[in-house]
Short mmCIF file of C-alpha atoms (C1' of nucleotides) in Angstrom, two decimals:
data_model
loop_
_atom_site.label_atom_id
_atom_site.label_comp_id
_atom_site.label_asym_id
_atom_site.label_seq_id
_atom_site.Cartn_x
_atom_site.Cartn_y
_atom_site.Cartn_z
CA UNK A 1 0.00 0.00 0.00
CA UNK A 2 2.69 2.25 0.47
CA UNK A 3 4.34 2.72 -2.64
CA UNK A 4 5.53 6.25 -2.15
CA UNK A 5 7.91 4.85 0.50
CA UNK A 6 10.32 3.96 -2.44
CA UNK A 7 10.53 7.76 -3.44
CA UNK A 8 10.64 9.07 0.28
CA UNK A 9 13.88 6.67 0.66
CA UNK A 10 15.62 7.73 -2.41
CA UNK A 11 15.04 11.47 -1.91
CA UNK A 12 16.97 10.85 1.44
CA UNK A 13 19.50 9.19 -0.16
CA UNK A 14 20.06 12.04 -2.81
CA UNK A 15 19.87 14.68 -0.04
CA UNK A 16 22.33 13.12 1.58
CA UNK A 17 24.35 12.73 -0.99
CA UNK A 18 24.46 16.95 -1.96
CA UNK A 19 24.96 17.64 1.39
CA UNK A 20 28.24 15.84 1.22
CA UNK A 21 29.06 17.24 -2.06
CA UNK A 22 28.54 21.03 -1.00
CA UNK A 23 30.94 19.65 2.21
CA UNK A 24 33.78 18.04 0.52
CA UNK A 25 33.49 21.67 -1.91
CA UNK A 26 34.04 23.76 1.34
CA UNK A 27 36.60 21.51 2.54
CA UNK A 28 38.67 20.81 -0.21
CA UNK A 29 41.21 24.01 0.35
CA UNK A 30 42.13 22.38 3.19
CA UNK A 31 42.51 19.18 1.44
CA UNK A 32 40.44 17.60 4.21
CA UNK A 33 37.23 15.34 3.40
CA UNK A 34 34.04 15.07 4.29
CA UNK A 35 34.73 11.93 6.61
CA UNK A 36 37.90 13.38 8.38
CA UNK A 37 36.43 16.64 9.35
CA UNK A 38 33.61 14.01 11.10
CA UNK A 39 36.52 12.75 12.74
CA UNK A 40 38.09 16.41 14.03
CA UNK A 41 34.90 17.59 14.97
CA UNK A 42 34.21 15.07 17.12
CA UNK A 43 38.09 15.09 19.22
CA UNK A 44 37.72 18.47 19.34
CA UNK A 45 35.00 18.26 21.29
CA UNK A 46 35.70 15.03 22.82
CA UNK A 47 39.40 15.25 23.56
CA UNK A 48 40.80 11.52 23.67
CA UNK A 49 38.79 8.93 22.42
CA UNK A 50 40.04 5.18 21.14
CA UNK A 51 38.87 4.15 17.53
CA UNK A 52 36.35 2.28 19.03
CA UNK A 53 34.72 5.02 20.70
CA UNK A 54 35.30 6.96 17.96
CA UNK A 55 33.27 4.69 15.95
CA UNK A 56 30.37 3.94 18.26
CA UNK A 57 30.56 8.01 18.38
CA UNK A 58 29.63 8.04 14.66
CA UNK A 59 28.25 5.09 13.82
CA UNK A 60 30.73 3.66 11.64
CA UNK A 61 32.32 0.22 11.00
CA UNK A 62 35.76 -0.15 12.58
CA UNK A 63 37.51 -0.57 8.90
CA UNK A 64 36.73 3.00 7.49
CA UNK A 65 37.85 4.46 10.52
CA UNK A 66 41.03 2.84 10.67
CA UNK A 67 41.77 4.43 6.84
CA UNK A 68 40.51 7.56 7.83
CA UNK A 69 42.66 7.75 10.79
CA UNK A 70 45.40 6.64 9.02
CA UNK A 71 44.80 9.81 6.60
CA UNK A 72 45.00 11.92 9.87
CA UNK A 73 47.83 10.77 10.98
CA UNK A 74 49.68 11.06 7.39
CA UNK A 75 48.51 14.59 7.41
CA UNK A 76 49.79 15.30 10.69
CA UNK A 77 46.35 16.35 12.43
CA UNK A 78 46.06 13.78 14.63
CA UNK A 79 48.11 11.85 17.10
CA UNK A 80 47.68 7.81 17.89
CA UNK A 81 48.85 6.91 21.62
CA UNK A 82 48.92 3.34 22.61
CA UNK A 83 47.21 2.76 25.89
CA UNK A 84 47.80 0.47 29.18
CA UNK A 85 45.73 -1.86 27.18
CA UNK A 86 47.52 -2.36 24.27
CA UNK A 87 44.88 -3.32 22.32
CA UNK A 88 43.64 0.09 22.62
CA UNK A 89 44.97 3.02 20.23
CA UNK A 90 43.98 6.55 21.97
CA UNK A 91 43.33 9.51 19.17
CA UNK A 92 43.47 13.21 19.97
CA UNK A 93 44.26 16.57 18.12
CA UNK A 94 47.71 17.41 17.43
CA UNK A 95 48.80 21.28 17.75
CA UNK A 96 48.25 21.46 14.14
CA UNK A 97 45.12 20.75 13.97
CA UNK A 98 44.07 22.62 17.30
CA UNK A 99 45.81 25.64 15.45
CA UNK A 100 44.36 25.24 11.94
CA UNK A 101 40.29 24.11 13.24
CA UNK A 102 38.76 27.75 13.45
CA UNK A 103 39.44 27.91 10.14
CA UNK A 104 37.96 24.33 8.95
CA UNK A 105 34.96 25.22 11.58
CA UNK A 106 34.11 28.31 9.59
CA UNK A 107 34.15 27.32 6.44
CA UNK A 108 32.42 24.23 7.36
CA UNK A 109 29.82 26.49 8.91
CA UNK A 110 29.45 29.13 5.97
CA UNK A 111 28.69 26.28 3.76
CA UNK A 112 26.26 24.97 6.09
CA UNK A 113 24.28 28.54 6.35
CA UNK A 114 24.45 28.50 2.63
CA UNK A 115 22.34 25.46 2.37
CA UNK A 116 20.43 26.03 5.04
CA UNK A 117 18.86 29.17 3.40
CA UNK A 118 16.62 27.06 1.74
CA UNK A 119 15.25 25.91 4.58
CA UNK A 120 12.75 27.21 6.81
CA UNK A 121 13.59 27.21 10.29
CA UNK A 122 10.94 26.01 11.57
CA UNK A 123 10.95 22.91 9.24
CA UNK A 124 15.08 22.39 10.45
CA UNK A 125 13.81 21.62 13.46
CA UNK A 126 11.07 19.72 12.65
CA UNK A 127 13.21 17.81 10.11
CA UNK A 128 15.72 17.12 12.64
CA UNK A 129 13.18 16.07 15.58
CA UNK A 130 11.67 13.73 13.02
CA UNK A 131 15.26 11.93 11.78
CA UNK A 132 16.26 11.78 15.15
CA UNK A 133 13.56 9.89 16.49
CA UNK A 134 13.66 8.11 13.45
CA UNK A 135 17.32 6.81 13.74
CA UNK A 136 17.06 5.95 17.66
CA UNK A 137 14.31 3.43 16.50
CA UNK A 138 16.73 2.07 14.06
CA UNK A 139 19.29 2.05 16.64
CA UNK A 140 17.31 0.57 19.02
CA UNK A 141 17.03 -2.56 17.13
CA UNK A 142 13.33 -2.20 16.24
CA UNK A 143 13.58 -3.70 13.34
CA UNK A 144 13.05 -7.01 13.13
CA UNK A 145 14.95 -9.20 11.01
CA UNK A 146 13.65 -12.33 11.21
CA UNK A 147 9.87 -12.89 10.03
CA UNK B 1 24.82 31.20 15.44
CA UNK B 2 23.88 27.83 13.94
CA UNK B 3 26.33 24.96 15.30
CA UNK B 4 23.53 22.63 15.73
CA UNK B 5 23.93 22.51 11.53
CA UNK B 6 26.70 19.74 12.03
CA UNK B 7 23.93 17.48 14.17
CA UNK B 8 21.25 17.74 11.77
CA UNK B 9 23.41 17.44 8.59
CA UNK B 10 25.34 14.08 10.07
CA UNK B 11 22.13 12.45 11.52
CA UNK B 12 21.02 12.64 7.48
CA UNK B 13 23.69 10.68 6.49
CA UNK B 14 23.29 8.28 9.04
CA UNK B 15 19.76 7.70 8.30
CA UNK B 16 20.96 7.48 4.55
CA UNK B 17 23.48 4.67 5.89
CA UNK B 18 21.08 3.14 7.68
CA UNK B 19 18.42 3.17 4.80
CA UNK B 20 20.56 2.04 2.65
CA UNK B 21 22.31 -0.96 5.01
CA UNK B 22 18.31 -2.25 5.29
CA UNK B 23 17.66 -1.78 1.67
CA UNK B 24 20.68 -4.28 0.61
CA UNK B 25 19.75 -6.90 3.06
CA UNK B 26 16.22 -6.95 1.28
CA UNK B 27 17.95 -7.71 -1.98
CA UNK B 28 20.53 -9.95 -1.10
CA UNK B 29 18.86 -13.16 -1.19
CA UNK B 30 18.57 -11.99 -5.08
CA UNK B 31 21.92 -11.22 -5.56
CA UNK B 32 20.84 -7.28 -6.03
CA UNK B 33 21.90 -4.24 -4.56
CA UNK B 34 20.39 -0.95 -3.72
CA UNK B 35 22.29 0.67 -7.26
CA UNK B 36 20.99 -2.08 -9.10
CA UNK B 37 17.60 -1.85 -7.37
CA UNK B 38 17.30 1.86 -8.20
CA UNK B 39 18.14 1.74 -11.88
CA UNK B 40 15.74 -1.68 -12.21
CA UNK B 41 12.61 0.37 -10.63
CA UNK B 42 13.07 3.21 -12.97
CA UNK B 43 12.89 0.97 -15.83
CA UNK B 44 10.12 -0.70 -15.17
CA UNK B 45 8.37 2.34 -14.96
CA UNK B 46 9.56 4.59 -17.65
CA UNK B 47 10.60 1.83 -20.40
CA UNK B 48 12.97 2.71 -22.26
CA UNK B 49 15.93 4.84 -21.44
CA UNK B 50 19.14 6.14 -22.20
CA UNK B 51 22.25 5.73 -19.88
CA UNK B 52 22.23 9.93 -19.96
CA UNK B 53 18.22 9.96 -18.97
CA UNK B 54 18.95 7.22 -16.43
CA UNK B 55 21.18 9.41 -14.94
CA UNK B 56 19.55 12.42 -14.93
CA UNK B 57 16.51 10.70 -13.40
CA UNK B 58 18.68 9.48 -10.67
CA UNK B 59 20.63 12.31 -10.41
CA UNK B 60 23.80 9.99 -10.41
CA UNK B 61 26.96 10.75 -12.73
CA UNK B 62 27.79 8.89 -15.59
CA UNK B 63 30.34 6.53 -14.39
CA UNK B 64 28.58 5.24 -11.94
CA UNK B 65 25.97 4.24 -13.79
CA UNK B 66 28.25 2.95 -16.55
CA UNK B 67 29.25 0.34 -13.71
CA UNK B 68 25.74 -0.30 -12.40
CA UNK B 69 24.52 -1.05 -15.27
CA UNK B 70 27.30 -3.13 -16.65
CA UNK B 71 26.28 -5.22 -13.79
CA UNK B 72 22.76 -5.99 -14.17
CA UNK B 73 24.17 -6.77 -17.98
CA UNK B 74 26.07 -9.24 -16.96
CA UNK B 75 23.34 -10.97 -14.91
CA UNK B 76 20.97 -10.83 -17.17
CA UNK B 77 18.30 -8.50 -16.34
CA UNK B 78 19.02 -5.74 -18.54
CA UNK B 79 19.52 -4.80 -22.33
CA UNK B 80 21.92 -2.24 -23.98
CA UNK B 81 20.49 -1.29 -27.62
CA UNK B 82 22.63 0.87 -29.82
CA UNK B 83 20.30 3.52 -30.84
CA UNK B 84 20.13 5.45 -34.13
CA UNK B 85 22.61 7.99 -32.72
CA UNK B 86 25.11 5.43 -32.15
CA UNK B 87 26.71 7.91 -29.34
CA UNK B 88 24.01 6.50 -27.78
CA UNK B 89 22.57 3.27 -25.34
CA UNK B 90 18.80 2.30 -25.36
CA UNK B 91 18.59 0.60 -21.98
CA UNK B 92 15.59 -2.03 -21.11
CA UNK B 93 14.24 -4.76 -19.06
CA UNK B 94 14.88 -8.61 -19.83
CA UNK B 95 12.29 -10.64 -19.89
CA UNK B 96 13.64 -12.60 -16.49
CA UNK B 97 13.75 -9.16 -15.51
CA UNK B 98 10.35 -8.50 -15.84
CA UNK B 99 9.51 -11.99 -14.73
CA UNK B 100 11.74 -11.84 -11.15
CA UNK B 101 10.50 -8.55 -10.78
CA UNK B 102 7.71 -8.60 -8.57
CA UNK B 103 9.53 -10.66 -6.11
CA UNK B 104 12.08 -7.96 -5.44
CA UNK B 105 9.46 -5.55 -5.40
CA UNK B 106 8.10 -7.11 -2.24
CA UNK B 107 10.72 -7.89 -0.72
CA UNK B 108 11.82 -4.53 -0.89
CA UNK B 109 8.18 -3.07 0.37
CA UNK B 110 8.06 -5.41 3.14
CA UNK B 111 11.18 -4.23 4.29
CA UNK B 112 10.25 -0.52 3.54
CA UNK B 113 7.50 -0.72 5.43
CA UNK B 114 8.96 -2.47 8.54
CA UNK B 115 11.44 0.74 8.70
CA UNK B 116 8.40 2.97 8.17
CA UNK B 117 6.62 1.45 10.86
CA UNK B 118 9.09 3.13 13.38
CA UNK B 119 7.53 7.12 11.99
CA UNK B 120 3.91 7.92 11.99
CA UNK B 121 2.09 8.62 9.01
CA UNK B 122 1.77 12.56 9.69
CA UNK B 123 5.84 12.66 9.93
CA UNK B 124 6.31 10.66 6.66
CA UNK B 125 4.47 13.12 4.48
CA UNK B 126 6.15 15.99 6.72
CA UNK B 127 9.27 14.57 6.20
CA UNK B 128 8.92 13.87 2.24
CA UNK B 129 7.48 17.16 1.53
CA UNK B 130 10.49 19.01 3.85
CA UNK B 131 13.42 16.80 2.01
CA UNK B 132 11.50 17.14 -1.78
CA UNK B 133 11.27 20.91 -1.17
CA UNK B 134 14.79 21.54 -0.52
CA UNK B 135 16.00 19.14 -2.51
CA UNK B 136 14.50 20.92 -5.18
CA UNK B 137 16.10 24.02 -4.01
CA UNK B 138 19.46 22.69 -3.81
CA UNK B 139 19.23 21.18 -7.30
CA UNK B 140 17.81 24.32 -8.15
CA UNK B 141 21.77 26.21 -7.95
CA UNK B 142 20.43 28.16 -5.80
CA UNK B 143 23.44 27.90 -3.64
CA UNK B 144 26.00 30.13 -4.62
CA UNK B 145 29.88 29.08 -5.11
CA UNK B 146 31.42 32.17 -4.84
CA UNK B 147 30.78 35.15 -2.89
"C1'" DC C 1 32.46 20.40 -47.22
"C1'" DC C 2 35.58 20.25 -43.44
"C1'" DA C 3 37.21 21.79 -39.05
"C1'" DA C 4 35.72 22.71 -34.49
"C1'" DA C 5 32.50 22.24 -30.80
"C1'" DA C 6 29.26 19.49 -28.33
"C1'" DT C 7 27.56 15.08 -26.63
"C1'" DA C 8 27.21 9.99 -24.70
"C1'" DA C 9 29.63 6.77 -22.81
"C1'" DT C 10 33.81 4.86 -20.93
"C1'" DT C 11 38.25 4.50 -18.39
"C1'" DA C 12 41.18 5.52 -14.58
"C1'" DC C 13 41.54 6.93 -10.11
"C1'" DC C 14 39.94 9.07 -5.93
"C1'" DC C 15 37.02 8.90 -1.14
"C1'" DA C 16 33.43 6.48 1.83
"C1'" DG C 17 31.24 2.67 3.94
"C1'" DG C 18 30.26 -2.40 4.57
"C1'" DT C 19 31.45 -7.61 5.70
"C1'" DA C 20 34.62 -11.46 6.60
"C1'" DA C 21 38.83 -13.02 8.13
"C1'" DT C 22 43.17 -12.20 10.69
"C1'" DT C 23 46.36 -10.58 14.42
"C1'" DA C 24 47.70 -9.12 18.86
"C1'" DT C 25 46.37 -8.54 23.31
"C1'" DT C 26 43.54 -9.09 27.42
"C1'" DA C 27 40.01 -11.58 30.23
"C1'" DT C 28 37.91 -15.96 31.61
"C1'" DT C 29 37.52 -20.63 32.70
"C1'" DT C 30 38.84 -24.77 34.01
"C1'" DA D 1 48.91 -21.79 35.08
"C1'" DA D 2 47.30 -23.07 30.60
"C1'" DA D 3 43.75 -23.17 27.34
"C1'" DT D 4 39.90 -20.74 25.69
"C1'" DA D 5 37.04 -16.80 24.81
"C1'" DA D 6 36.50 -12.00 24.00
"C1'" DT D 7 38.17 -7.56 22.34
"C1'" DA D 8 40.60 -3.66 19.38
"C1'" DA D 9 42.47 -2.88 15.43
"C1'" DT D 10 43.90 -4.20 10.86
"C1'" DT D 11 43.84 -6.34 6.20
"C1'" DA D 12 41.54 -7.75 2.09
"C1'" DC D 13 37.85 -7.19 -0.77
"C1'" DC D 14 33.24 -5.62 -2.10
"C1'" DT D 15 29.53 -1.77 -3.51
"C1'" DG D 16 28.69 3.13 -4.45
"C1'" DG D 17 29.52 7.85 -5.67
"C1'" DG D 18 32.59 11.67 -7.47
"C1'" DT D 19 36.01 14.19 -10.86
"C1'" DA D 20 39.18 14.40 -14.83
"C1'" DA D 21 40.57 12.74 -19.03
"C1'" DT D 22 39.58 9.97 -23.22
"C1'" DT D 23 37.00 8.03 -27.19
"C1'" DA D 24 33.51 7.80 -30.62
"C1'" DT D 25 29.97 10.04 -32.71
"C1'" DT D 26 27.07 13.86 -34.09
"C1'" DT D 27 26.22 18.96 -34.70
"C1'" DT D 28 27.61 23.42 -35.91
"C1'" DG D 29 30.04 27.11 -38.17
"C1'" DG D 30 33.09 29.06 -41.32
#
DNA sequence: CCAAAATAATTACCCAGGTAATTATTATTT
DNA sequence: AAATAATAATTACCTGGGTAATTATTTTGG
């Protein structure tokens, strides 16, 4: 009966997919990507975190974030610290990047106002109420696989 | 003034993820994924296209959909007719595409509609007409490069 | 009519995310 | 204490999307 939902998934998918488009655009003088500055924004808010929480943090498998991490690392904005566990690797913010994120931040954020324009406030908020309590049901496992 | 912009643009692209992680476990009994699936459920309902009007449908780039479609070639459940203008490719529907298609179809609703069962009706049409609007507005160029 | 511009598709090469299997280390169990 | 299980990260390999450059064909302009 609900045919339409094929159309309300793809138009998500396509949104998603400019959104990340008009980021990499803003980011690309810094020659940072989309998923790295994920990555920043997150320690610099955070401070330490291992990979693990880094990936629980934003919901991605552990293999991407090793690569992106690695990318970091090879560009000298972040630091990986081997814990008392050894297991665990801890990630944080070199001086560089502490130094260079104002800049990132802003042009992250002037991008973001750009697109945003076309947006009514009001429905921002009701967008993002709506995904959010959206997502926490798909977190939560509320789909059921079986049957 | 608008830092909550990071939140609501990364909990998109998680739903997106999340979407699209549901979406392929539908099809992978049939040895499809999501790509495929999109480029499939436009043909069935437009015909006949081009790779160029598949594209623009889908708003996907050419190379991609060089590869997709390459795919569903080489398993059988799509035709590439050289048309008059030999630049370009008539692209169709097997027959065992046509046949198997109704299967996917459902498998893909059922699983649609488990995911939709987690949002009310009133925040599915607010959430399609929010997303189609500015969709429409970002394909629109409205956002400016420069400046 | 022929050279130049435009177009459709492809190739090559990026980044991003996923699963399965592997490795090194730590925790548990017996 | 030794064997086994669990955990963090990595490696290998897949799909999916993007840009730049290339090829083949068709249109356009001089």
């Amino acid at each position: 009966m609900r045919e339409n939902s094929h159309i309300l998934f793809h138009s998500i998918h396509q949104l998603s997919r400019q959104l990340t488009r008009y980021l990499n655009e803003a980011l690309e003088p810094f020659g940072l990507y989309n998923a790295q500055w994920s990555v920043l924004f997150v320690l610099k808010e955070k401070g330490t975190l291992t990979q693990k929480e880094l990936c629980e943090y934003l919901a991605v498998e552990a293999p991407p974030m090793t690569r992106t991490i690695q990318r970091l690392v090879k560009q000298g904005y972040v630091e990986q610290q081997a814990g008392v566990d050894k297991r665990k690797k801890h990630i944080q913010l070199t001086a560089k990047a502490v130094g260079e994120f104002p800049a990132w931040e802003a042009a992250v954020l002037e991008a973001n106002e750009k697109v945003l324009k076309l947006l009514p406030e009001n429905s921002q908020e009701a967008l993002q109420q709506i995904i959010s309590e959206w997502t926490l049901g798909l977190k939560g496992g509320a789909v059921d696989k079986r049957d």
